[in-house]
Structure formats: C-alpha cells, structure tokens
Amino acid sequence: MLFQPRLKSQNTTNMTLKERDKKHLWHPLTQHKVHPEALPIVKAKGALLYDEDGKEYIDGIASWYTAMYGHCNDYIISKVRVQMQQLDQIVFAGFTHEPAIKLSEELIKILPDNQEKIFFSDNGSTANEVGIKMALQYHFNNGEKRNTIIAFEDGFHGDTFGAMSASGLSVYNGPFEDFFIDVKRIPTPNSKNIEEVLKQLYSIIENNKVAAFIYEPLVQGANAMHMFEAQFLDQILKTCKENGIITIADEVMTGFGKTGRNFASDYVETKPDIISMSKALTAGFVPMAVTSCTQKIYEAFLDDSVGKAFFHAHTYSANPIACSAALAAIELLQNEETQQSIQRIISAHQDFNNTIKNHSKVKTTRQIGIIYALDLNIELDRYGKKRYEIFNHFINEGVFLRPLGNTIYIQAPYVITEKQLTKIYNVILDVLDTL
Ligand SMILES: *Cc1c(COP(=O)(O)O)cnc(C)c1O
C-alpha cells in the first residue's frame, strides 16, 4: 500500500467536531491550555451563524469585518461560480486576466482621486508589508537611504514582521521585538495634545531618516475602536508630505463603507500616497488584499535596470476567483439598498447611544459610520476571565460580539435586520445589568 494513514488520526466517526478539533488544530490568538474549546459553526447566511445543534448567532462583527453583504451572499456566489468554471488561477507575473483588470478599474473609481496603481496580495498584513516595502524602495530607488517608519502608539497593522514592527500592541510582540524594523511612535492626536504630537513628529523627523508614516485612519480597530478626528490627522499628514515622507493609510478594517464613506481617507483633506485594504474587499469569501498607490510611487520603480522593479510576489496574487468576489462585493457596496442600510444602521446606533450613554456601567461611547463602541467603567484584561464571561454571555444569548478589554463594539454586516440589531442592543443592555 502506497499510502498508510496514521492510526491516531482514525476512528473519528463517533466524535463531535469539538473533540476532533482538539486533536490536530492550533487556533490563532488562543492559549489552548486555558481555552481548549472552540465553537464549531456549520453554516452561515446573511447576518446569522449556525452551530452543530442548529443554534443561531447574530454575527455582530461580520466575522472580523469581512462579510459585510451577509454570509454566503447569493449574488456573490453566482458571480464566483461563473468565474470558477472559466479561469481558476494563473501566474500574475507575465500574465493578466479580465477579473483583475476590471477590479483595478472599479477600485480606482471608488478610491481617493490620487490613487492610480493596484498591487495584489493575500491578506491585511501582507498589504501593509507591501506598502512598507514600496515606501522603503521608493526612497532607495531615488538614491536616498531612509530607514525609519513612523506609526501611532497602539496601532495594529498585522502579524508579519514589517506589519508587526509597525504595530504598537507590544504585549504580544515580546518574543520578536529584537528583530523589528526601526519604528518611532507618536500618540494619536486630539484637540488637547495636537501641538505636542506635532512637536514629537518634528523631533523624530529631525533626528532620523524617516521613510514612511503608517496609520489606521480615524479608527484603530485592535486598539478597542479608538477614534480620532480627521482635522488633526490631516495636520500630521501635511507635515509628513512637506518632509518627503510616504504616507500609508491602513484601510484594512475601515475600507468599503464602514465609516459611512467608501474609505476613512475620504474624510481627510490630505490623501495618502499608499492605501492597504483587505477584510471586506472579498466580502468574506476568499482571502485577498490590495495595496494601491499614486503614479509618483509607481514611477520611482520604472527604470532600464531590473533592480529598480518591485520584486515582491505572492503565488495567489490577483487570483481570478478572489477578483470576481471582490467585483461583486464592490457592486453591492454601491447599490442603493446597501447605501440605505448603512444609513439605517448609523441612525439605529445613534438612537441606541442615546439610551445607553448615561448608563451607570458605561464610561464612554463612540461611533463613526456603522462602527459603534462603548467602554465599560470597569477594568478588564484583554484576554482575562471576566472578558470571557461577557463573551460567553453574548454567545449563550445567540449574539457573537468580541469584547476587547472593557470595550464592547458592534461592526455588523450591512444586511443586518432591524430586529437582529435590536437583539444585539438588548443583549448588551442585559450584560450591563449583570455587571
Ligand atoms: C485585520 C487588520 C490587519 C491584518 O489583516 P490580516 O488579514 O489579519 O493579516 C491589518 N490592519 C488592520 C487595520 C486590520 O484591521
């Protein structure tokens, strides 16, 4: 016999998914010693997830902000099915195809006016990795050695090395910090600290050779949906531009309508040189990411010498099936129904906020577009016991929300019904009463 299965993998017939999961799987962001159980989900439709026993859960965070047009969206399925029968995969170095060409055209239509070129990769981290490498090589190709990146304190840009270096959540970066690229940090700006932030920025610029500034525009997702105002970000961006620093907007979370506009950068006067996006790009169907840039960035790589080209590739770059999912998603984003849903969710959140903002257990609340967050006035460890109790309470009640420390936030699919949204609000109110 050529193939002999290992005995310890056999006889799973009488085991539940939960039991089988534990045999060979290693989950992300999980301390398996303390949290051995994962919840098996067997299907999803619209804003709902279903487990093995048929119990349903409202997906209050659109499965990490991806499935914005609803899970297993029929329109996207129909487009992806056609593409799957036509062309599945082709090397994107030296070949091209219509789904990628069409997607570049559609993206350029909705991106800020200064964006001209589209570069493909696979996920949010690599989209930022590409952005950082583009910025470093931009200066290199122009004969300047600039090696420092500026980033916000407590930002999050992903888990690959460049993206991780730029991320500020150091508790989890401990084992790797010795290997990071050079990153200097500034606080996120507000009306009180903006002068101080600019002072720090000038000092970093004077004392380092700064290549790029990478930032999450207006909302820092992993930093518990921390929000800040466009006008202050604009002052930082202007200072960067005046000093030849390439600006990289990480729109991996904020992109495609979450903030009430197509991109968070639409609120900011100064447009970034580079934009990274992923998450909602393919509506939760398949992994894909895009890094867009201006003509100026692109032209710095044009030369008779091959060495000045951008030598970065991923095997699945511009996978045609992923492109077809993204094209269908962008079509859905722009239709009247979706735009009305976004407005409906925005005002529902505002009404909910009015009923909850003075609650004795609530410290502060904030909202931009369909992103709503509240801070409890108790301290909770990011992955502590109490946080899991709250998480489990939501799950028992059939709502999937993922508290970040003492922050509870909603980022539901645009297709969520009024009834489902009301249920999320009520379960949050329940939790407040049990605290
Ligand atoms: C999720 C996220 C990333 C990382 O994306 P992955 O696809 O998980 O690698 C980067 N930046 C922001 C703002 C994100 O929300």
Short mmCIF file of C-alpha atoms and ligand atoms in Angstrom, two decimals:
data_model
loop_
_atom_site.label_atom_id
_atom_site.label_comp_id
_atom_site.label_asym_id
_atom_site.label_seq_id
_atom_site.Cartn_x
_atom_site.Cartn_y
_atom_site.Cartn_z
CA MET A 1 0.00 0.00 0.00
CA LEU A 2 1.42 3.35 -1.02
CA PHE A 3 -0.49 5.42 1.49
CA GLN A 4 -0.81 4.34 5.08
CA PRO A 5 -2.90 6.61 7.27
CA ARG A 6 -1.52 7.17 10.75
CA LEU A 7 -3.57 5.25 13.26
CA LYS A 8 -4.03 8.10 15.67
CA SER A 9 -5.98 10.05 13.05
CA GLN A 10 -8.53 7.30 12.54
CA ASN A 11 -11.88 6.50 14.11
CA THR A 12 -13.38 9.94 14.26
CA THR A 13 -16.87 8.66 13.42
CA ASN A 14 -18.27 8.88 16.93
CA MET A 15 -16.52 12.11 17.83
CA THR A 16 -18.09 15.57 17.86
CA LEU A 17 -16.49 18.40 15.88
CA LYS A 18 -15.39 19.92 19.20
CA GLU A 19 -13.49 16.74 20.07
CA ARG A 20 -11.95 16.33 16.62
CA ASP A 21 -10.90 19.99 16.62
CA LYS A 22 -8.71 19.38 19.65
CA LYS A 23 -6.74 16.55 18.04
CA HIS A 24 -4.77 18.46 15.39
CA LEU A 25 -5.78 22.11 15.30
CA TRP A 26 -3.88 25.09 16.67
CA HIS A 27 -6.09 28.23 16.71
CA PRO A 28 -4.98 31.86 16.37
CA LEU A 29 -4.86 34.16 19.44
CA THR A 30 -5.62 31.19 21.67
CA GLN A 31 -3.99 29.95 24.87
CA HIS A 32 -5.00 26.31 24.39
CA LYS A 33 -4.18 25.36 27.97
CA VAL A 34 -6.80 27.73 29.38
CA HIS A 35 -9.27 27.77 26.47
CA PRO A 36 -9.34 24.31 24.92
CA GLU A 37 -12.78 24.58 23.31
CA ALA A 38 -13.71 26.20 20.01
CA LEU A 39 -17.32 26.57 18.91
CA PRO A 40 -17.98 24.69 15.65
CA ILE A 41 -20.02 26.63 13.10
CA VAL A 42 -21.58 24.56 10.34
CA LYS A 43 -23.25 27.19 8.18
CA ALA A 44 -23.90 30.90 7.80
CA LYS A 45 -26.41 33.04 5.94
CA GLY A 46 -26.93 36.79 5.97
CA ALA A 47 -26.09 38.08 9.46
CA LEU A 48 -26.54 34.63 11.05
CA LEU A 49 -24.15 31.84 12.03
CA TYR A 50 -25.40 28.31 12.92
CA ASP A 51 -23.68 25.77 15.16
CA GLU A 52 -23.81 21.94 15.14
CA ASP A 53 -27.03 21.88 17.15
CA GLY A 54 -28.77 24.36 14.87
CA LYS A 55 -28.47 27.19 17.40
CA GLU A 56 -28.16 30.56 15.66
CA TYR A 57 -25.93 33.51 16.47
CA ILE A 58 -26.11 37.04 15.12
CA ASP A 59 -22.69 37.89 13.69
CA GLY A 60 -22.26 41.28 15.37
CA ILE A 61 -18.75 41.81 13.99
CA ALA A 62 -19.28 40.41 10.47
CA SER A 63 -16.63 37.75 11.15
CA TRP A 64 -13.85 40.28 11.65
CA TYR A 65 -15.43 42.92 9.41
CA THR A 66 -15.38 40.79 6.27
CA ALA A 67 -18.90 39.52 5.49
CA MET A 68 -20.47 42.97 5.15
CA TYR A 69 -23.02 41.99 2.48
CA GLY A 70 -24.11 38.95 4.50
CA HIS A 71 -22.64 35.47 4.71
CA CYS A 72 -22.99 33.25 1.63
CA ASN A 73 -24.44 36.15 -0.33
CA ASP A 74 -26.33 34.71 -3.33
CA TYR A 75 -25.23 37.41 -5.76
CA ILE A 76 -21.55 36.94 -4.92
CA ILE A 77 -21.95 33.15 -5.12
CA SER A 78 -23.44 33.46 -8.61
CA LYS A 79 -20.51 35.58 -9.81
CA VAL A 80 -17.86 33.39 -8.18
CA ARG A 81 -19.45 30.23 -9.61
CA VAL A 82 -19.22 31.58 -13.16
CA GLN A 83 -15.59 32.59 -12.64
CA MET A 84 -14.68 29.18 -11.15
CA GLN A 85 -15.84 27.50 -14.36
CA GLN A 86 -13.93 29.96 -16.55
CA LEU A 87 -10.46 30.52 -15.06
CA ASP A 88 -9.33 29.46 -11.59
CA GLN A 89 -5.70 30.51 -11.21
CA ILE A 90 -2.92 31.93 -13.35
CA VAL A 91 0.53 33.28 -12.55
CA PHE A 92 0.18 37.08 -12.37
CA ALA A 93 3.81 37.76 -13.30
CA GLY A 94 3.75 37.96 -17.07
CA PHE A 95 0.05 37.06 -17.43
CA THR A 96 -3.10 39.08 -16.88
CA HIS A 97 -6.87 38.49 -16.92
CA GLU A 98 -10.09 40.44 -17.09
CA PRO A 99 -11.24 39.99 -13.46
CA ALA A 100 -8.04 41.71 -12.24
CA ILE A 101 -8.23 44.40 -14.94
CA LYS A 102 -11.88 45.11 -14.17
CA LEU A 103 -11.22 45.12 -10.42
CA SER A 104 -8.40 47.64 -10.82
CA GLU A 105 -10.80 49.88 -12.81
CA GLU A 106 -13.58 49.58 -10.23
CA LEU A 107 -11.24 50.19 -7.29
CA ILE A 108 -9.74 53.29 -8.88
CA LYS A 109 -13.29 54.66 -9.34
CA ILE A 110 -14.03 54.50 -5.60
CA LEU A 111 -10.55 55.16 -4.15
CA PRO A 112 -9.35 58.72 -3.39
CA ASP A 113 -8.55 60.64 -6.62
CA ASN A 114 -4.77 60.45 -6.30
CA GLN A 115 -4.61 56.61 -6.37
CA GLU A 116 -3.54 55.17 -9.74
CA LYS A 117 -2.00 51.70 -9.36
CA ILE A 118 -3.23 48.45 -7.80
CA PHE A 119 -0.89 45.77 -6.39
CA PHE A 120 -2.33 42.43 -5.17
CA SER A 121 -1.51 40.23 -2.19
CA ASP A 122 -3.35 37.88 0.15
CA ASN A 123 -4.26 39.49 3.48
CA GLY A 124 -4.16 42.68 5.53
CA SER A 125 -0.69 42.03 6.92
CA THR A 126 0.85 41.46 3.50
CA ALA A 127 -0.98 44.51 2.11
CA ASN A 128 0.83 46.59 4.75
CA GLU A 129 4.08 44.69 4.24
CA VAL A 130 3.84 45.63 0.54
CA GLY A 131 3.09 49.27 1.45
CA ILE A 132 6.09 49.48 3.77
CA LYS A 133 8.40 47.84 1.21
CA MET A 134 7.12 50.15 -1.55
CA ALA A 135 7.88 53.17 0.63
CA LEU A 136 11.38 51.96 1.58
CA GLN A 137 12.27 51.10 -2.02
CA TYR A 138 10.77 54.36 -3.30
CA HIS A 139 13.48 56.25 -1.40
CA PHE A 140 16.14 53.65 -2.24
CA ASN A 141 15.37 53.96 -5.97
CA ASN A 142 15.59 57.75 -5.63
CA GLY A 143 19.07 57.36 -4.15
CA GLU A 144 18.08 58.21 -0.57
CA LYS A 145 18.69 55.96 2.38
CA ARG A 146 15.70 56.34 4.67
CA ASN A 147 15.11 53.54 7.17
CA THR A 148 12.73 54.77 9.89
CA ILE A 149 8.98 54.23 9.89
CA ILE A 150 6.66 56.35 11.99
CA ALA A 151 3.49 54.77 13.41
CA PHE A 152 0.86 55.54 16.01
CA GLU A 153 1.17 54.15 19.52
CA ASP A 154 -1.22 51.21 19.93
CA GLY A 155 -1.84 50.87 16.20
CA PHE A 156 -2.33 47.46 14.62
CA HIS A 157 -1.12 46.57 11.14
CA GLY A 158 -0.88 42.78 11.15
CA ASP A 159 1.27 39.87 12.26
CA THR A 160 4.01 39.55 9.62
CA PHE A 161 7.35 41.12 10.56
CA GLY A 162 7.09 44.54 8.95
CA ALA A 163 3.44 44.95 9.88
CA MET A 164 4.13 43.64 13.39
CA SER A 165 7.03 46.07 13.82
CA ALA A 166 4.72 48.94 12.98
CA SER A 167 2.04 47.65 15.37
CA GLY A 168 2.16 49.05 18.87
CA LEU A 169 0.49 46.32 20.90
CA SER A 170 3.73 45.15 22.43
CA VAL A 171 2.36 42.67 25.00
CA TYR A 172 2.07 40.07 22.25
CA ASN A 173 5.17 41.16 20.32
CA GLY A 174 7.61 40.41 23.15
CA PRO A 175 9.43 37.39 21.64
CA PHE A 176 10.07 39.21 18.35
CA GLU A 177 10.93 42.79 19.28
CA ASP A 178 14.69 42.29 18.84
CA PHE A 179 14.09 41.58 15.15
CA PHE A 180 11.88 44.55 14.29
CA ILE A 181 12.50 47.22 11.66
CA ASP A 182 13.11 50.72 13.07
CA VAL A 183 9.79 52.28 14.10
CA LYS A 184 9.25 55.50 16.05
CA ARG A 185 5.84 56.18 17.59
CA ILE A 186 3.62 59.17 18.13
CA PRO A 187 0.33 59.32 20.08
CA THR A 188 -2.95 59.57 18.19
CA PRO A 189 -3.93 63.25 18.04
CA ASN A 190 -6.81 65.10 19.69
CA SER A 191 -7.70 68.72 20.36
CA LYS A 192 -5.64 68.75 23.58
CA ASN A 193 -2.42 67.04 22.50
CA ILE A 194 -2.08 68.03 18.83
CA GLU A 195 0.68 70.61 19.46
CA GLU A 196 2.64 68.07 21.50
CA VAL A 197 2.13 65.35 18.84
CA LEU A 198 3.43 67.68 16.11
CA LYS A 199 6.41 68.57 18.29
CA GLN A 200 7.26 64.88 18.72
CA LEU A 201 6.79 64.34 14.99
CA TYR A 202 9.21 67.19 14.13
CA SER A 203 11.76 65.82 16.56
CA ILE A 204 11.58 62.32 15.03
CA ILE A 205 11.91 63.80 11.54
CA GLU A 206 14.95 65.86 12.58
CA ASN A 207 16.76 63.00 14.27
CA ASN A 208 16.02 60.15 11.85
CA LYS A 209 15.84 59.41 8.17
CA VAL A 210 12.11 58.82 8.00
CA ALA A 211 10.81 56.80 5.05
CA ALA A 212 7.12 56.45 5.83
CA PHE A 213 4.25 57.07 8.20
CA ILE A 214 1.74 54.20 8.51
CA TYR A 215 -1.59 54.78 10.24
CA GLU A 216 -5.12 53.49 10.61
CA PRO A 217 -7.23 56.47 9.52
CA LEU A 218 -9.79 57.68 12.13
CA VAL A 219 -10.34 54.29 13.84
CA GLN A 220 -7.79 51.97 15.45
CA GLY A 221 -9.59 48.62 15.32
CA ALA A 222 -7.45 46.38 17.51
CA ASN A 223 -6.91 49.29 19.90
CA ALA A 224 -10.52 48.83 21.03
CA MET A 225 -12.00 51.00 18.26
CA HIS A 226 -10.14 54.09 19.44
CA MET A 227 -11.27 57.03 17.28
CA PHE A 228 -9.72 60.40 16.45
CA GLU A 229 -10.61 63.38 14.30
CA ALA A 230 -9.76 63.89 10.65
CA GLN A 231 -8.58 67.51 11.07
CA PHE A 232 -5.74 66.51 13.45
CA LEU A 233 -4.69 63.54 11.32
CA ASP A 234 -4.61 65.98 8.42
CA GLN A 235 -2.05 68.18 10.21
CA ILE A 236 0.21 65.14 10.71
CA LEU A 237 -0.15 64.09 7.07
CA LYS A 238 0.67 67.59 5.83
CA THR A 239 3.84 67.63 7.94
CA CYS A 240 4.84 64.23 6.53
CA LYS A 241 4.28 65.35 2.94
CA GLU A 242 6.32 68.53 3.49
CA ASN A 243 9.20 66.30 4.57
CA GLY A 244 9.05 63.78 1.73
CA ILE A 245 7.68 61.06 3.99
CA ILE A 246 5.48 58.49 2.23
CA THR A 247 2.09 58.17 3.92
CA ILE A 248 0.45 54.73 4.13
CA ALA A 249 -3.23 54.52 5.14
CA ASP A 250 -4.08 51.11 6.56
CA GLU A 251 -7.74 50.84 5.50
CA VAL A 252 -7.83 47.07 6.03
CA MET A 253 -10.65 47.49 8.56
CA THR A 254 -12.09 50.90 7.64
CA GLY A 255 -12.38 50.33 3.88
CA PHE A 256 -15.56 49.72 1.88
CA GLY A 257 -18.20 51.75 3.67
CA LYS A 258 -17.64 51.05 7.38
CA THR A 259 -17.15 54.70 8.28
CA GLY A 260 -20.15 55.86 6.26
CA ARG A 261 -17.96 56.72 3.27
CA ASN A 262 -16.13 54.33 0.95
CA PHE A 263 -12.85 54.91 2.78
CA ALA A 264 -11.95 56.67 6.04
CA SER A 265 -9.42 58.67 3.99
CA ASP A 266 -12.40 60.33 2.27
CA TYR A 267 -12.89 62.39 5.46
CA VAL A 268 -9.29 63.64 5.44
CA GLU A 269 -8.17 66.50 3.20
CA THR A 270 -4.63 65.20 2.64
CA LYS A 271 -4.73 61.92 0.73
CA PRO A 272 -2.28 59.10 1.44
CA ASP A 273 0.39 58.01 -1.07
CA ILE A 274 -0.39 54.35 -0.41
CA ILE A 275 -3.57 52.59 0.79
CA SER A 276 -3.81 48.99 2.02
CA MET A 277 -7.12 47.13 2.06
CA SER A 278 -8.40 43.60 2.62
CA LYS A 279 -11.13 42.29 5.01
CA ALA A 280 -14.39 43.45 3.31
CA LEU A 281 -12.70 43.53 -0.13
CA THR A 282 -13.85 39.98 -0.97
CA ALA A 283 -16.85 40.05 1.41
CA GLY A 284 -15.63 37.12 3.48
CA PHE A 285 -15.48 34.69 0.54
CA VAL A 286 -11.76 34.23 -0.12
CA PRO A 287 -8.59 35.89 1.19
CA MET A 288 -7.24 38.74 -0.91
CA ALA A 289 -5.68 42.13 -0.36
CA VAL A 290 -4.78 45.19 -2.36
CA THR A 291 -2.17 47.90 -1.91
CA SER A 292 -2.92 50.94 -4.07
CA CYS A 293 -0.54 53.81 -4.73
CA THR A 294 -0.09 57.05 -6.63
CA GLN A 295 1.55 57.47 -10.02
CA LYS A 296 4.53 59.13 -8.27
CA ILE A 297 5.28 56.00 -6.24
CA TYR A 298 4.87 53.75 -9.29
CA GLU A 299 7.17 55.85 -11.45
CA ALA A 300 10.03 55.61 -8.93
CA PHE A 301 10.21 51.91 -9.87
CA LEU A 302 10.45 52.48 -13.65
CA ASP A 303 13.99 52.10 -14.98
CA ASP A 304 16.03 50.29 -17.61
CA SER A 305 17.55 48.28 -14.79
CA VAL A 306 15.53 45.32 -13.47
CA GLY A 307 16.89 46.00 -9.99
CA LYS A 308 14.62 49.00 -9.53
CA ALA A 309 11.47 46.93 -10.10
CA PHE A 310 9.31 45.83 -7.17
CA PHE A 311 10.38 42.23 -6.58
CA HIS A 312 7.54 41.13 -4.39
CA ALA A 313 5.06 38.41 -5.30
CA HIS A 314 2.60 36.01 -3.78
CA THR A 315 1.63 32.82 -5.58
CA TYR A 316 -2.06 33.70 -5.48
CA SER A 317 -1.64 37.37 -6.49
CA ALA A 318 -4.86 38.56 -8.19
CA ASN A 319 -6.42 35.10 -8.07
CA PRO A 320 -9.30 35.34 -10.59
CA ILE A 321 -11.88 33.80 -8.23
CA ALA A 322 -10.99 36.27 -5.49
CA CYS A 323 -11.17 39.12 -8.02
CA SER A 324 -14.66 38.03 -9.07
CA ALA A 325 -15.80 38.01 -5.42
CA ALA A 326 -14.34 41.49 -4.93
CA LEU A 327 -16.02 42.80 -8.08
CA ALA A 328 -19.41 41.52 -6.95
CA ALA A 329 -18.81 42.99 -3.46
CA ILE A 330 -17.97 46.45 -4.84
CA GLU A 331 -21.12 46.31 -6.97
CA LEU A 332 -23.15 45.52 -3.85
CA LEU A 333 -21.44 48.29 -1.87
CA GLN A 334 -22.53 50.85 -4.43
CA ASN A 335 -26.14 49.79 -4.84
CA GLU A 336 -28.92 51.89 -3.36
CA GLU A 337 -30.08 49.20 -0.95
CA THR A 338 -26.69 48.84 0.72
CA GLN A 339 -26.22 52.60 1.00
CA GLN A 340 -29.65 52.87 2.64
CA SER A 341 -28.81 50.02 5.03
CA ILE A 342 -25.64 51.82 6.05
CA GLN A 343 -27.66 54.95 6.84
CA ARG A 344 -30.27 52.85 8.71
CA ILE A 345 -27.57 51.23 10.90
CA ILE A 346 -25.92 54.61 11.55
CA SER A 347 -29.15 56.11 12.91
CA ALA A 348 -30.07 52.95 14.84
CA HIS A 349 -26.66 53.16 16.59
CA GLN A 350 -27.30 56.85 17.34
CA ASP A 351 -30.67 56.02 18.94
CA PHE A 352 -29.11 53.18 20.95
CA ASN A 353 -26.33 55.50 22.03
CA ASN A 354 -28.88 57.99 23.37
CA THR A 355 -30.46 55.33 25.56
CA ILE A 356 -27.16 53.93 26.83
CA LYS A 357 -24.59 56.70 27.09
CA ASN A 358 -25.65 57.75 30.61
CA HIS A 359 -25.93 54.18 31.92
CA SER A 360 -24.12 53.81 35.24
CA LYS A 361 -21.89 50.99 33.88
CA VAL A 362 -20.88 52.91 30.75
CA LYS A 363 -17.79 55.13 30.80
CA THR A 364 -17.74 56.46 27.22
CA THR A 365 -19.23 55.69 23.83
CA ARG A 366 -18.12 56.47 20.28
CA GLN A 367 -19.29 55.94 16.72
CA ILE A 368 -18.21 56.51 13.17
CA GLY A 369 -20.42 55.11 10.42
CA ILE A 370 -21.59 51.61 11.31
CA ILE A 371 -18.77 51.15 13.87
CA TYR A 372 -20.10 51.62 17.40
CA ALA A 373 -18.16 51.11 20.64
CA LEU A 374 -18.72 51.59 24.35
CA ASP A 375 -16.27 51.36 27.24
CA LEU A 376 -17.44 49.78 30.48
CA ASN A 377 -16.42 51.66 33.59
CA ILE A 378 -14.70 48.55 34.97
CA GLU A 379 -11.19 47.41 34.05
CA LEU A 380 -10.91 44.11 32.19
CA ASP A 381 -7.80 42.29 30.98
CA ARG A 382 -7.73 41.98 27.20
CA TYR A 383 -7.95 38.19 27.40
CA GLY A 384 -8.90 37.93 31.08
CA LYS A 385 -11.54 35.81 32.87
CA LYS A 386 -14.22 38.48 33.14
CA ARG A 387 -13.86 39.28 29.45
CA TYR A 388 -14.57 35.62 28.63
CA GLU A 389 -17.61 35.66 30.94
CA ILE A 390 -19.05 38.58 28.99
CA PHE A 391 -18.18 36.89 25.70
CA ASN A 392 -19.92 33.69 26.86
CA HIS A 393 -22.98 35.61 27.98
CA PHE A 394 -23.32 37.04 24.47
CA ILE A 395 -22.83 33.58 22.91
CA ASN A 396 -25.42 31.98 25.21
CA GLU A 397 -27.87 34.66 24.14
CA GLY A 398 -27.13 33.98 20.47
CA VAL A 399 -25.03 37.04 19.72
CA PHE A 400 -21.42 36.98 18.51
CA LEU A 401 -19.60 40.04 19.84
CA ARG A 402 -15.91 40.02 20.71
CA PRO A 403 -15.16 42.44 23.57
CA LEU A 404 -11.68 44.00 23.52
CA GLY A 405 -10.74 44.53 27.16
CA ASN A 406 -13.51 46.67 28.63
CA THR A 407 -14.74 47.74 25.20
CA ILE A 408 -17.83 46.24 23.62
CA TYR A 409 -18.21 47.10 19.96
CA ILE A 410 -20.53 46.39 17.06
CA GLN A 411 -19.50 46.16 13.41
CA ALA A 412 -22.36 44.16 11.95
CA PRO A 413 -22.99 43.24 8.30
CA TYR A 414 -24.82 45.90 6.28
CA VAL A 415 -27.64 43.37 5.72
CA ILE A 416 -28.44 43.02 9.43
CA THR A 417 -32.19 43.43 10.02
CA GLU A 418 -33.68 45.90 12.47
CA LYS A 419 -34.87 43.01 14.63
CA GLN A 420 -31.39 41.46 14.76
CA LEU A 421 -29.82 44.82 15.59
CA THR A 422 -32.34 45.37 18.39
CA LYS A 423 -31.46 41.97 19.78
CA ILE A 424 -27.77 42.93 19.90
CA TYR A 425 -28.64 46.17 21.73
CA ASN A 426 -30.84 44.30 24.24
CA VAL A 427 -28.22 41.68 24.97
CA ILE A 428 -25.66 44.44 25.59
CA LEU A 429 -28.13 46.10 27.99
CA ASP A 430 -28.55 42.70 29.71
CA VAL A 431 -24.81 42.38 30.17
CA LEU A 432 -24.60 45.88 31.66
CA ASP A 433 -27.23 44.89 34.22
CA THR A 434 -25.32 41.78 35.27
CA LEU A 435 -22.07 43.66 35.93
C1 LIG B 1 -7.07 42.89 10.41
C2 LIG B 1 -6.17 44.03 10.20
C3 LIG B 1 -4.87 43.84 9.68
C4 LIG B 1 -4.30 42.49 9.40
O1 LIG B 1 -5.02 41.81 8.41
P1 LIG B 1 -4.90 40.23 8.30
O2 LIG B 1 -5.72 39.88 7.10
O3 LIG B 1 -5.46 39.67 9.57
O4 LIG B 1 -3.47 39.89 8.13
C5 LIG B 1 -4.10 44.96 9.46
N1 LIG B 1 -4.56 46.19 9.73
C6 LIG B 1 -5.79 46.40 10.22
C7 LIG B 1 -6.24 47.79 10.48
C8 LIG B 1 -6.64 45.33 10.48
O5 LIG B 1 -7.86 45.53 10.99
#
